[in-house]
PDB file of C-alpha atoms and ligand atoms in Angstrom:
ATOM      1  CA  MET A  13       3.613 -12.542  12.524  1.00 68.00           C
ATOM      2  CA  GLY A  14       6.758 -10.697  13.195  1.00 62.00           C
ATOM      3  CA  ASP A  15      10.106 -12.524  14.182  1.00 58.00           C
ATOM      4  CA  ASP A  16       8.770 -15.503  11.706  1.00 79.00           C
ATOM      5  CA  ALA A  17      11.202 -15.996   8.824  1.00 87.00           C
ATOM      6  CA  LYS A  18       9.451 -17.547   6.437  1.00 95.00           C
ATOM      7  CA  PRO A  19       7.872 -15.745   3.559  1.00 98.00           C
ATOM      8  CA  VAL A  20       4.298 -14.563   3.942  1.00 98.00           C
ATOM      9  CA  THR A  21       2.457 -16.197   1.527  1.00 98.00           C
ATOM     10  CA  VAL A  22      -1.452 -15.732   0.698  1.00 98.00           C
ATOM     11  CA  PRO A  23      -2.825 -18.851   2.708  1.00 98.00           C
ATOM     12  CA  ARG A  24      -0.585 -17.665   5.645  1.00 98.00           C
ATOM     13  CA  PHE A  25      -1.780 -13.746   5.220  1.00 98.00           C
ATOM     14  CA  VAL A  26      -5.364 -15.098   5.434  1.00 98.00           C
ATOM     15  CA  ARG A  27      -4.820 -17.794   8.379  1.00 98.00           C
ATOM     16  CA  ALA A  28      -3.330 -14.599  10.879  1.00 98.00           C
ATOM     17  CA  LYS A  29      -6.976 -13.663  11.567  1.00 98.00           C
ATOM     18  CA  ALA A  30      -7.974 -16.921  12.565  1.00 97.00           C
ATOM     19  CA  ASP A  31      -4.517 -17.270  14.757  1.00 97.00           C
ATOM     20  CA  GLY A  32      -5.343 -14.101  15.893  1.00 97.00           C
ATOM     21  CA  ARG A  33      -1.716 -12.146  14.987  1.00 97.00           C
ATOM     22  CA  ARG A  34      -2.236  -8.483  13.845  1.00 98.00           C
ATOM     23  CA  LEU A  35      -1.100  -8.185  10.480  1.00 98.00           C
ATOM     24  CA  VAL A  36       1.466  -5.330   9.433  1.00 98.00           C
ATOM     25  CA  MET A  37       1.332  -3.567   6.032  1.00 98.00           C
ATOM     26  CA  LEU A  38       3.348  -0.696   4.711  1.00 98.00           C
ATOM     27  CA  THR A  39       3.780   1.181   0.758  1.00 98.00           C
ATOM     28  CA  ALA A  40       7.023   0.397  -0.709  1.00 99.00           C
ATOM     29  CA  TYR A  41       7.649   1.854  -4.234  1.00 98.00           C
ATOM     30  CA  ASP A  42      11.513   1.002  -4.544  1.00 98.00           C
ATOM     31  CA  PHE A  43      14.215  -1.527  -4.304  1.00 98.00           C
ATOM     32  CA  LEU A  44      16.047   0.692  -1.059  1.00 98.00           C
ATOM     33  CA  TRP A  45      12.914   1.279   1.083  1.00 98.00           C
ATOM     34  CA  ALA A  46      11.343  -2.210   0.197  1.00 98.00           C
ATOM     35  CA  ARG A  47      14.743  -3.863   1.159  1.00 98.00           C
ATOM     36  CA  LEU A  48      14.598  -1.711   4.755  1.00 98.00           C
ATOM     37  CA  LEU A  49      10.569  -2.318   5.357  1.00 98.00           C
ATOM     38  CA  ASP A  50      11.222  -6.400   4.406  1.00 98.00           C
ATOM     39  CA  GLU A  51      14.201  -6.684   6.776  1.00 98.00           C
ATOM     40  CA  ALA A  52      12.362  -4.689   9.835  1.00 98.00           C
ATOM     41  CA  GLY A  53       9.774  -7.418   9.962  1.00 98.00           C
ATOM     42  CA  VAL A  54       6.344  -5.972   8.181  1.00 98.00           C
ATOM     43  CA  ASP A  55       3.835  -8.685   7.031  1.00 98.00           C
ATOM     44  CA  ALA A  56       3.313  -7.344   3.568  1.00 98.00           C
ATOM     45  CA  LEU A  57       4.412  -4.532   1.256  1.00 99.00           C
ATOM     46  CA  LEU A  58       1.888  -2.837  -1.057  1.00 99.00           C
ATOM     47  CA  VAL A  59       3.077  -1.471  -4.562  1.00 99.00           C
ATOM     48  CA  GLY A  60       0.120   1.493  -3.969  1.00 98.00           C
ATOM     49  CA  ASP A  61      -1.191   3.546  -6.742  1.00 98.00           C
ATOM     50  CA  SER A  62      -0.312   6.282  -4.178  1.00 98.00           C
ATOM     51  CA  LEU A  63       3.180   6.183  -5.815  1.00 98.00           C
ATOM     52  CA  GLY A  64       1.464   9.152  -7.833  1.00 98.00           C
ATOM     53  CA  MET A  65       1.130  11.871  -5.479  1.00 97.00           C
ATOM     54  CA  VAL A  66       4.088  10.761  -3.111  1.00 96.00           C
ATOM     55  CA  VAL A  67       6.357   9.486  -5.870  1.00 97.00           C
ATOM     56  CA  GLN A  68       5.285  11.487  -8.934  1.00 98.00           C
ATOM     57  CA  GLY A  69       3.618  14.490  -7.144  1.00 97.00           C
ATOM     58  CA  GLN A  70       0.692  14.409  -8.940  1.00 97.00           C
ATOM     59  CA  PRO A  71      -2.667  15.783  -6.746  1.00 97.00           C
ATOM     60  CA  ASN A  72      -4.370  12.299  -6.954  1.00 97.00           C
ATOM     61  CA  THR A  73      -3.729   8.757  -7.999  1.00 98.00           C
ATOM     62  CA  LEU A  74      -5.747   8.797 -11.457  1.00 98.00           C
ATOM     63  CA  SER A  75      -2.519   9.266 -13.881  1.00 98.00           C
ATOM     64  CA  VAL A  76      -0.763   6.247 -12.819  1.00 98.00           C
ATOM     65  CA  THR A  77      -0.325   4.043 -15.717  1.00 98.00           C
ATOM     66  CA  LEU A  78       0.031   0.404 -15.476  1.00 98.00           C
ATOM     67  CA  GLU A  79       3.163   0.441 -17.194  1.00 98.00           C
ATOM     68  CA  GLU A  80       4.318   2.193 -13.867  1.00 98.00           C
ATOM     69  CA  MET A  81       3.059  -0.081 -11.901  1.00 98.00           C
ATOM     70  CA  ILE A  82       4.647  -2.521 -13.163  1.00 99.00           C
ATOM     71  CA  TYR A  83       8.131  -0.816 -13.436  1.00 98.00           C
ATOM     72  CA  HIS A  84       7.945  -0.452  -9.181  1.00 98.00           C
ATOM     73  CA  ALA A  85       6.748  -3.632  -8.383  1.00 99.00           C
ATOM     74  CA  ARG A  86       9.647  -4.976 -10.153  1.00 98.00           C
ATOM     75  CA  LEU A  87      11.987  -2.469  -7.955  1.00 98.00           C
ATOM     76  CA  VAL A  88       9.852  -4.083  -5.090  1.00 99.00           C
ATOM     77  CA  THR A  89       9.825  -7.574  -5.727  1.00 98.00           C
ATOM     78  CA  ARG A  90      13.609  -7.401  -6.165  1.00 98.00           C
ATOM     79  CA  ALA A  91      14.516  -6.475  -2.612  1.00 98.00           C
ATOM     80  CA  VAL A  92      11.626  -8.409  -0.623  1.00 98.00           C
ATOM     81  CA  ARG A  93      12.462 -11.877   0.709  1.00 98.00           C
ATOM     82  CA  ARG A  94       9.869 -12.326   3.468  1.00 98.00           C
ATOM     83  CA  ALA A  95       6.391  -9.462   3.139  1.00 98.00           C
ATOM     84  CA  LEU A  96       3.747 -10.632   0.898  1.00 98.00           C
ATOM     85  CA  VAL A  97       4.221  -7.884  -2.137  1.00 99.00           C
ATOM     86  CA  VAL A  98       0.659  -6.832  -3.299  1.00 99.00           C
ATOM     87  CA  VAL A  99       0.415  -4.261  -6.624  1.00 99.00           C
ATOM     88  CA  ASP A 100      -2.469  -1.739  -6.892  1.00 98.00           C
ATOM     89  CA  MET A 101      -4.006  -1.890 -10.308  1.00 98.00           C
ATOM     90  CA  PRO A 102      -4.484   1.542 -11.522  1.00 98.00           C
ATOM     91  CA  PHE A 103      -7.465   3.431 -12.366  1.00 98.00           C
ATOM     92  CA  LEU A 104      -8.748   2.211 -15.809  1.00 97.00           C
ATOM     93  CA  SER A 105      -6.878  -1.195 -15.411  1.00 98.00           C
ATOM     94  CA  TYR A 106      -9.829  -2.862 -14.296  1.00 98.00           C
ATOM     95  CA  GLN A 107     -12.865  -1.044 -14.742  1.00 96.00           C
ATOM     96  CA  VAL A 108     -13.642  -1.368 -18.554  1.00 96.00           C
ATOM     97  CA  SER A 109     -14.609  -5.333 -18.632  1.00 97.00           C
ATOM     98  CA  VAL A 110     -13.691  -8.131 -16.697  1.00 97.00           C
ATOM     99  CA  GLN A 111     -11.461  -9.802 -19.408  1.00 98.00           C
ATOM    100  CA  GLU A 112      -8.797  -6.601 -19.526  1.00 98.00           C
ATOM    101  CA  ALA A 113      -8.782  -6.890 -15.628  1.00 98.00           C
ATOM    102  CA  VAL A 114      -7.876 -10.316 -16.051  1.00 98.00           C
ATOM    103  CA  ARG A 115      -4.880  -9.479 -18.902  1.00 98.00           C
ATOM    104  CA  ASN A 116      -3.802  -6.736 -16.894  1.00 98.00           C
ATOM    105  CA  ALA A 117      -3.703  -8.545 -13.380  1.00 98.00           C
ATOM    106  CA  GLY A 118      -1.523 -11.599 -15.232  1.00 98.00           C
ATOM    107  CA  ARG A 119       0.699  -8.715 -16.750  1.00 98.00           C
ATOM    108  CA  ILE A 120       1.406  -7.646 -13.183  1.00 98.00           C
ATOM    109  CA  LEU A 121       1.987 -10.865 -11.842  1.00 98.00           C
ATOM    110  CA  LYS A 122       3.719 -12.385 -14.953  1.00 98.00           C
ATOM    111  CA  GLU A 123       6.138  -9.211 -14.943  1.00 98.00           C
ATOM    112  CA  THR A 124       6.884  -8.411 -11.654  1.00 98.00           C
ATOM    113  CA  GLY A 125       7.167 -11.690  -9.624  1.00 98.00           C
ATOM    114  CA  ALA A 126       4.452 -10.413  -6.954  1.00 98.00           C
ATOM    115  CA  PRO A 127       1.837 -13.380  -5.718  1.00 98.00           C
ATOM    116  CA  ALA A 128      -1.017 -10.760  -5.590  1.00 99.00           C
ATOM    117  CA  VAL A 129      -2.860  -7.199  -7.014  1.00 99.00           C
ATOM    118  CA  LYS A 130      -5.278  -5.070  -4.945  1.00 98.00           C
ATOM    119  CA  LEU A 131      -8.401  -2.879  -6.713  1.00 98.00           C
ATOM    120  CA  GLU A 132     -10.759  -0.485  -5.281  1.00 97.00           C
ATOM    121  CA  SER A 133     -13.730  -2.286  -5.035  1.00 90.00           C
ATOM    122  CA  GLY A 134     -17.063  -0.378  -5.785  1.00 78.00           C
ATOM    123  CA  PRO A 135     -20.171  -1.543  -7.182  1.00 77.00           C
ATOM    124  CA  GLY A 136     -19.698  -4.450  -9.790  1.00 82.00           C
ATOM    125  CA  GLN A 137     -16.310  -5.290  -8.726  1.00 93.00           C
ATOM    126  CA  ALA A 138     -17.369  -8.455  -7.202  1.00 97.00           C
ATOM    127  CA  GLU A 139     -17.510 -10.049 -10.883  1.00 97.00           C
ATOM    128  CA  THR A 140     -14.027  -9.131 -11.528  1.00 98.00           C
ATOM    129  CA  ILE A 141     -12.382 -10.419  -8.155  1.00 98.00           C
ATOM    130  CA  ALA A 142     -14.140 -13.852  -8.665  1.00 98.00           C
ATOM    131  CA  ALA A 143     -12.656 -13.625 -12.524  1.00 98.00           C
ATOM    132  CA  LEU A 144      -9.308 -13.037 -11.274  1.00 98.00           C
ATOM    133  CA  THR A 145      -9.577 -15.377  -8.529  1.00 98.00           C
ATOM    134  CA  ARG A 146     -10.551 -18.155 -10.662  1.00 98.00           C
ATOM    135  CA  ALA A 147      -7.686 -17.334 -13.041  1.00 98.00           C
ATOM    136  CA  GLY A 148      -5.527 -17.853  -9.751  1.00 98.00           C
ATOM    137  CA  ILE A 149      -4.754 -14.459  -9.181  1.00 98.00           C
ATOM    138  CA  PRO A 150      -5.153 -13.592  -5.493  1.00 98.00           C
ATOM    139  CA  VAL A 151      -6.776 -10.487  -5.050  1.00 98.00           C
ATOM    140  CA  MET A 152      -6.882  -7.493  -2.230  1.00 98.00           C
ATOM    141  CA  ALA A 153      -9.658  -5.245  -2.000  1.00 98.00           C
ATOM    142  CA  HIS A 154     -10.479  -1.659  -0.956  1.00 98.00           C
ATOM    143  CA  ILE A 155     -13.336  -0.231   0.458  1.00 98.00           C
ATOM    144  CA  GLY A 156     -14.536   2.841   2.109  1.00 98.00           C
ATOM    145  CA  MET A 157     -13.110   5.506   0.751  1.00 97.00           C
ATOM    146  CA  ARG A 158     -11.449   4.972  -2.520  1.00 97.00           C
ATOM    147  CA  PRO A 159      -9.243   7.382  -4.321  1.00 97.00           C
ATOM    148  CA  GLN A 160      -9.568   6.193  -7.223  1.00 97.00           C
ATOM    149  CA  ALA A 161     -13.506   7.983  -7.192  1.00 96.00           C
ATOM    150  CA  VAL A 162     -12.139  11.223  -5.863  1.00 96.00           C
ATOM    151  CA  HIS A 163     -14.362  12.981  -8.312  1.00 97.00           C
ATOM    152  CA  LEU A 164     -17.371  11.296  -7.552  1.00 94.00           C
ATOM    153  CA  MET A 165     -16.723  11.785  -3.500  1.00 93.00           C
ATOM    154  CA  GLY A 166     -15.647  15.375  -4.008  1.00 94.00           C
ATOM    155  CA  GLY A 167     -12.265  15.161  -3.218  1.00 94.00           C
ATOM    156  CA  LEU A 168     -10.022  12.932  -1.270  1.00 95.00           C
ATOM    157  CA  GLY A 169      -9.767  12.166   2.539  1.00 92.00           C
ATOM    158  CA  ARG A 170     -13.841  11.938   3.042  1.00 95.00           C
ATOM    159  CA  ILE A 171     -15.127   9.859   5.827  1.00 96.00           C
ATOM    160  CA  GLN A 172     -17.238   7.314   4.165  1.00 96.00           C
ATOM    161  CA  ARG A 173     -20.378   6.491   7.336  1.00 96.00           C
ATOM    162  CA  ASP A 174     -23.016   4.286   5.506  1.00 96.00           C
ATOM    163  CA  ALA A 175     -22.436   1.449   7.625  1.00 97.00           C
ATOM    164  CA  ASP A 176     -24.904  -0.679   5.818  1.00 97.00           C
ATOM    165  CA  ARG A 177     -23.666  -0.010   2.144  1.00 96.00           C
ATOM    166  CA  LEU A 178     -19.985  -0.702   3.640  1.00 97.00           C
ATOM    167  CA  LEU A 179     -21.112  -3.955   5.613  1.00 97.00           C
ATOM    168  CA  ALA A 180     -22.603  -5.058   2.073  1.00 96.00           C
ATOM    169  CA  ASP A 181     -19.617  -4.071  -0.040  1.00 97.00           C
ATOM    170  CA  ALA A 182     -17.351  -5.996   2.524  1.00 97.00           C
ATOM    171  CA  ARG A 183     -19.484  -9.170   2.399  1.00 97.00           C
ATOM    172  CA  GLU A 184     -19.887  -8.864  -1.308  1.00 97.00           C
ATOM    173  CA  VAL A 185     -15.881  -8.957  -2.037  1.00 98.00           C
ATOM    174  CA  ALA A 186     -15.341 -11.394   0.738  1.00 98.00           C
ATOM    175  CA  ASP A 187     -17.930 -13.664  -1.225  1.00 97.00           C
ATOM    176  CA  ALA A 188     -16.219 -12.842  -4.548  1.00 98.00           C
ATOM    177  CA  GLY A 189     -13.241 -14.492  -3.426  1.00 98.00           C
ATOM    178  CA  ALA A 190     -11.208 -11.568  -2.430  1.00 98.00           C
ATOM    179  CA  PHE A 191      -8.194 -12.818   0.326  1.00 98.00           C
ATOM    180  CA  GLY A 192      -8.275  -9.663   2.270  1.00 98.00           C
ATOM    181  CA  ILE A 193      -9.608  -5.977   2.511  1.00 98.00           C
ATOM    182  CA  VAL A 194      -8.536  -2.740   2.678  1.00 98.00           C
ATOM    183  CA  LEU A 195     -10.995  -0.553   4.838  1.00 98.00           C
ATOM    184  CA  GLU A 196     -10.266   2.748   4.483  1.00 98.00           C
ATOM    185  CA  LEU A 197     -11.226   5.976   6.308  1.00 98.00           C
ATOM    186  CA  ILE A 198     -14.230   4.027   7.935  1.00 98.00           C
ATOM    187  CA  PRO A 199     -15.523   4.897  11.310  1.00 98.00           C
ATOM    188  CA  ALA A 200     -13.984   2.263  13.920  1.00 98.00           C
ATOM    189  CA  GLY A 201     -17.287   0.751  14.713  1.00 98.00           C
ATOM    190  CA  VAL A 202     -18.388   0.161  11.178  1.00 98.00           C
ATOM    191  CA  ALA A 203     -14.932  -0.996  10.964  1.00 98.00           C
ATOM    192  CA  ARG A 204     -15.415  -3.678  13.871  1.00 98.00           C
ATOM    193  CA  ARG A 205     -18.506  -5.047  12.405  1.00 98.00           C
ATOM    194  CA  ILE A 206     -17.316  -5.308   9.081  1.00 98.00           C
ATOM    195  CA  THR A 207     -14.089  -7.129  10.722  1.00 98.00           C
ATOM    196  CA  GLN A 208     -16.384  -9.678  12.920  1.00 98.00           C
ATOM    197  CA  ALA A 209     -18.353 -10.336   9.741  1.00 98.00           C
ATOM    198  CA  VAL A 210     -16.054 -11.491   7.243  1.00 98.00           C
ATOM    199  CA  SER A 211     -13.429 -14.454   7.667  1.00 98.00           C
ATOM    200  CA  VAL A 212     -10.692 -12.769   5.874  1.00 98.00           C
ATOM    201  CA  PRO A 213      -8.714 -10.228   7.197  1.00 98.00           C
ATOM    202  CA  THR A 214      -9.358  -6.359   7.368  1.00 98.00           C
ATOM    203  CA  ILE A 215      -6.465  -3.940   6.911  1.00 98.00           C
ATOM    204  CA  GLY A 216      -7.656  -0.442   8.375  1.00 98.00           C
ATOM    205  CA  ILE A 217      -6.069   2.740   7.154  1.00 98.00           C
ATOM    206  CA  GLY A 218      -7.823   5.428   9.321  1.00 98.00           C
ATOM    207  CA  ALA A 219     -10.600   2.921  10.249  1.00 98.00           C
ATOM    208  CA  GLY A 220      -9.273   2.378  13.817  1.00 98.00           C
ATOM    209  CA  PRO A 221      -8.449  -0.382  15.981  1.00 98.00           C
ATOM    210  CA  HIS A 222     -10.443  -3.335  15.509  1.00 98.00           C
ATOM    211  CA  CYS A 223      -9.289  -4.274  12.033  1.00 98.00           C
ATOM    212  CA  ASP A 224      -7.059  -7.546  11.742  1.00 98.00           C
ATOM    213  CA  GLY A 225      -3.991  -5.381  10.679  1.00 98.00           C
ATOM    214  CA  GLN A 226      -3.030  -1.643   9.578  1.00 98.00           C
ATOM    215  CA  VAL A 227      -1.400  -0.208   6.571  1.00 98.00           C
ATOM    216  CA  LEU A 228       0.014   2.879   6.486  1.00 98.00           C
ATOM    217  CA  VAL A 229       1.568   5.063   3.461  1.00 98.00           C
ATOM    218  CA  THR A 230       5.496   4.711   4.453  1.00 98.00           C
ATOM    219  CA  PRO A 231       6.588   8.231   4.172  1.00 98.00           C
ATOM    220  CA  ASP A 232       3.564   9.684   6.198  1.00 97.00           C
ATOM    221  CA  LEU A 233       4.447   7.099   9.094  1.00 97.00           C
ATOM    222  CA  LEU A 234       8.453   8.367   8.745  1.00 98.00           C
ATOM    223  CA  GLY A 235       7.416  11.992   8.513  1.00 97.00           C
ATOM    224  CA  LEU A 236       8.577  12.480   4.960  1.00 97.00           C
ATOM    225  CA  THR A 237       5.464  14.276   3.513  1.00 93.00           C
ATOM    226  CA  GLU A 238       5.968  17.554   5.576  1.00 90.00           C
ATOM    227  CA  ASP A 239       2.471  19.074   4.866  1.00 88.00           C
ATOM    228  CA  PHE A 240       0.074  15.930   5.133  1.00 88.00           C
ATOM    229  CA  ARG A 241      -0.793  15.536   8.550  1.00 90.00           C
ATOM    230  CA  PRO A 242      -4.129  13.879   8.881  1.00 93.00           C
ATOM    231  CA  LYS A 243      -5.349  12.407  12.482  1.00 94.00           C
ATOM    232  CA  PHE A 244      -5.061   8.775  11.604  1.00 96.00           C
ATOM    233  CA  VAL A 245      -1.293   9.201  10.815  1.00 97.00           C
ATOM    234  CA  LYS A 246       1.279   8.278  13.454  1.00 97.00           C
ATOM    235  CA  ARG A 247       4.034   9.965  12.764  1.00 97.00           C
ATOM    236  CA  TYR A 248       6.619   7.380  13.836  1.00 98.00           C
ATOM    237  CA  ALA A 249       9.998   9.587  13.042  1.00 97.00           C
ATOM    238  CA  GLU A 250      10.515  12.826  11.639  1.00 97.00           C
ATOM    239  CA  LEU A 251      12.623  12.409   8.745  1.00 98.00           C
ATOM    240  CA  ALA A 252      11.953  15.329   6.661  1.00 97.00           C
ATOM    241  CA  GLY A 253      13.945  17.387   9.232  1.00 97.00           C
ATOM    242  CA  ALA A 254      16.806  14.734   9.548  1.00 98.00           C
ATOM    243  CA  VAL A 255      17.309  14.728   5.561  1.00 98.00           C
ATOM    244  CA  LYS A 256      17.300  18.612   5.500  1.00 98.00           C
ATOM    245  CA  SER A 257      19.591  18.793   8.386  1.00 98.00           C
ATOM    246  CA  ALA A 258      22.230  16.442   7.304  1.00 98.00           C
ATOM    247  CA  VAL A 259      22.171  17.853   3.767  1.00 98.00           C
ATOM    248  CA  ARG A 260      22.703  21.271   4.934  1.00 98.00           C
ATOM    249  CA  GLN A 261      25.587  20.247   7.002  1.00 98.00           C
ATOM    250  CA  TYR A 262      27.044  18.527   3.881  1.00 98.00           C
ATOM    251  CA  ALA A 263      26.554  21.754   1.756  1.00 98.00           C
ATOM    252  CA  ASP A 264      28.264  23.875   4.591  1.00 98.00           C
ATOM    253  CA  GLU A 265      31.416  21.760   4.693  1.00 98.00           C
ATOM    254  CA  VAL A 266      31.582  21.368   1.144  1.00 98.00           C
ATOM    255  CA  ARG A 267      31.219  25.361   1.018  1.00 98.00           C
ATOM    256  CA  GLY A 268      33.703  25.648   3.932  1.00 98.00           C
ATOM    257  CA  GLY A 269      36.361  23.351   2.145  1.00 98.00           C
ATOM    258  CA  THR A 270      36.116  20.882   5.403  1.00 98.00           C
ATOM    259  CA  PHE A 271      34.682  17.734   3.456  1.00 98.00           C
ATOM    260  CA  PRO A 272      36.091  16.014   2.230  1.00 97.00           C
ATOM    261  CA  GLY A 273      38.920  15.240   5.099  1.00 97.00           C
ATOM    262  CA  PRO A 274      42.206  13.521   5.788  1.00 95.00           C
ATOM    263  CA  GLU A 275      39.830  10.487   6.776  1.00 96.00           C
ATOM    264  CA  HIS A 276      37.782  10.500   3.476  1.00 97.00           C
ATOM    265  CA  THR A 277      40.900  11.172   1.068  1.00 97.00           C
ATOM    266  CA  HIS A 278      43.039   8.719  -0.742  1.00 96.00           C
ATOM    267  CA  ASP A 279      46.787   9.444  -0.525  1.00 90.00           C
ATOM    268  CA  ALA A 280      48.655   8.583  -3.354  1.00 80.00           C
TER     269      ALA A 280
HETATM  270  O1  KIV B  19      -2.347   3.549  -2.804  1.00 88.36           O
HETATM  271  C1  KIV B  19      -2.329   3.134  -1.826  1.00 88.36           C
HETATM  272  O2  KIV B  19      -0.989   3.508  -0.626  1.00 88.36           O
HETATM  273  C2  KIV B  19      -3.317   2.719  -0.915  1.00 88.36           C
HETATM  274  C3  KIV B  19      -2.908   2.611   0.635  1.00 88.36           C
HETATM  275  C4  KIV B  19      -3.941   3.902   0.882  1.00 88.36           C
HETATM  276  C5  KIV B  19      -4.091   1.454   1.392  1.00 88.36           C
HETATM  277  O3  KIV B  19      -4.222   2.458  -1.540  1.00 88.36           O
END
């Protein structure tokens, strides 16, 4: 999609697969970064509940609330001109009942202006995806490693290797109406089989090169999360070091009396 200035709608996102155009997705949590990433030409921005970890400093995503997701999604939609904005449904906002899921997803669309939601699709979520789709709410599914199931999986970052189960999960959510599927932390061969088996785009994170698109957590790709270095993340910049070095220089100049200099000072 890349250079095309037209807004990425859900149907355009889905068509990219048939057209053989790989999809580029990143996470965004606020206006500043969403504007930069949108202007850089990403196809989709995910307001991920990973904000619980990267913005709020929590050990996992479980404590993130619907109100917090709505707040961050508003900041992102205010900035975006082209990318498709997808908002994560946080833990317990869709698992209790289909009715609650529709009400909460509806709030996300009504109160943020985002056109789509994502939910982690464990057993039993097909009915929810179908109900949301019937209500006119586009849903991206998320299978493989599901961070909201952290305690069931015995921790984050566990590679999911049960190919039959993953293929069944992917077929089930696609049949239920999901317009895309995030595949997190699964072997590349399994991701390839899933990508061939479903007609909607697969978006990989730690799932190898055969998906229809890729997503990363933006602070990881930019080298802002210094201590998090899993194999699947390529760091395209080392911004943590750059930020600290700029701030140290500023501090030295303030303490040494060389900032502000005459060029930064208004006379009379
Ligand atoms: O919350 C998130 O950022 C995500 C991505 C890791 C896909 O779900």
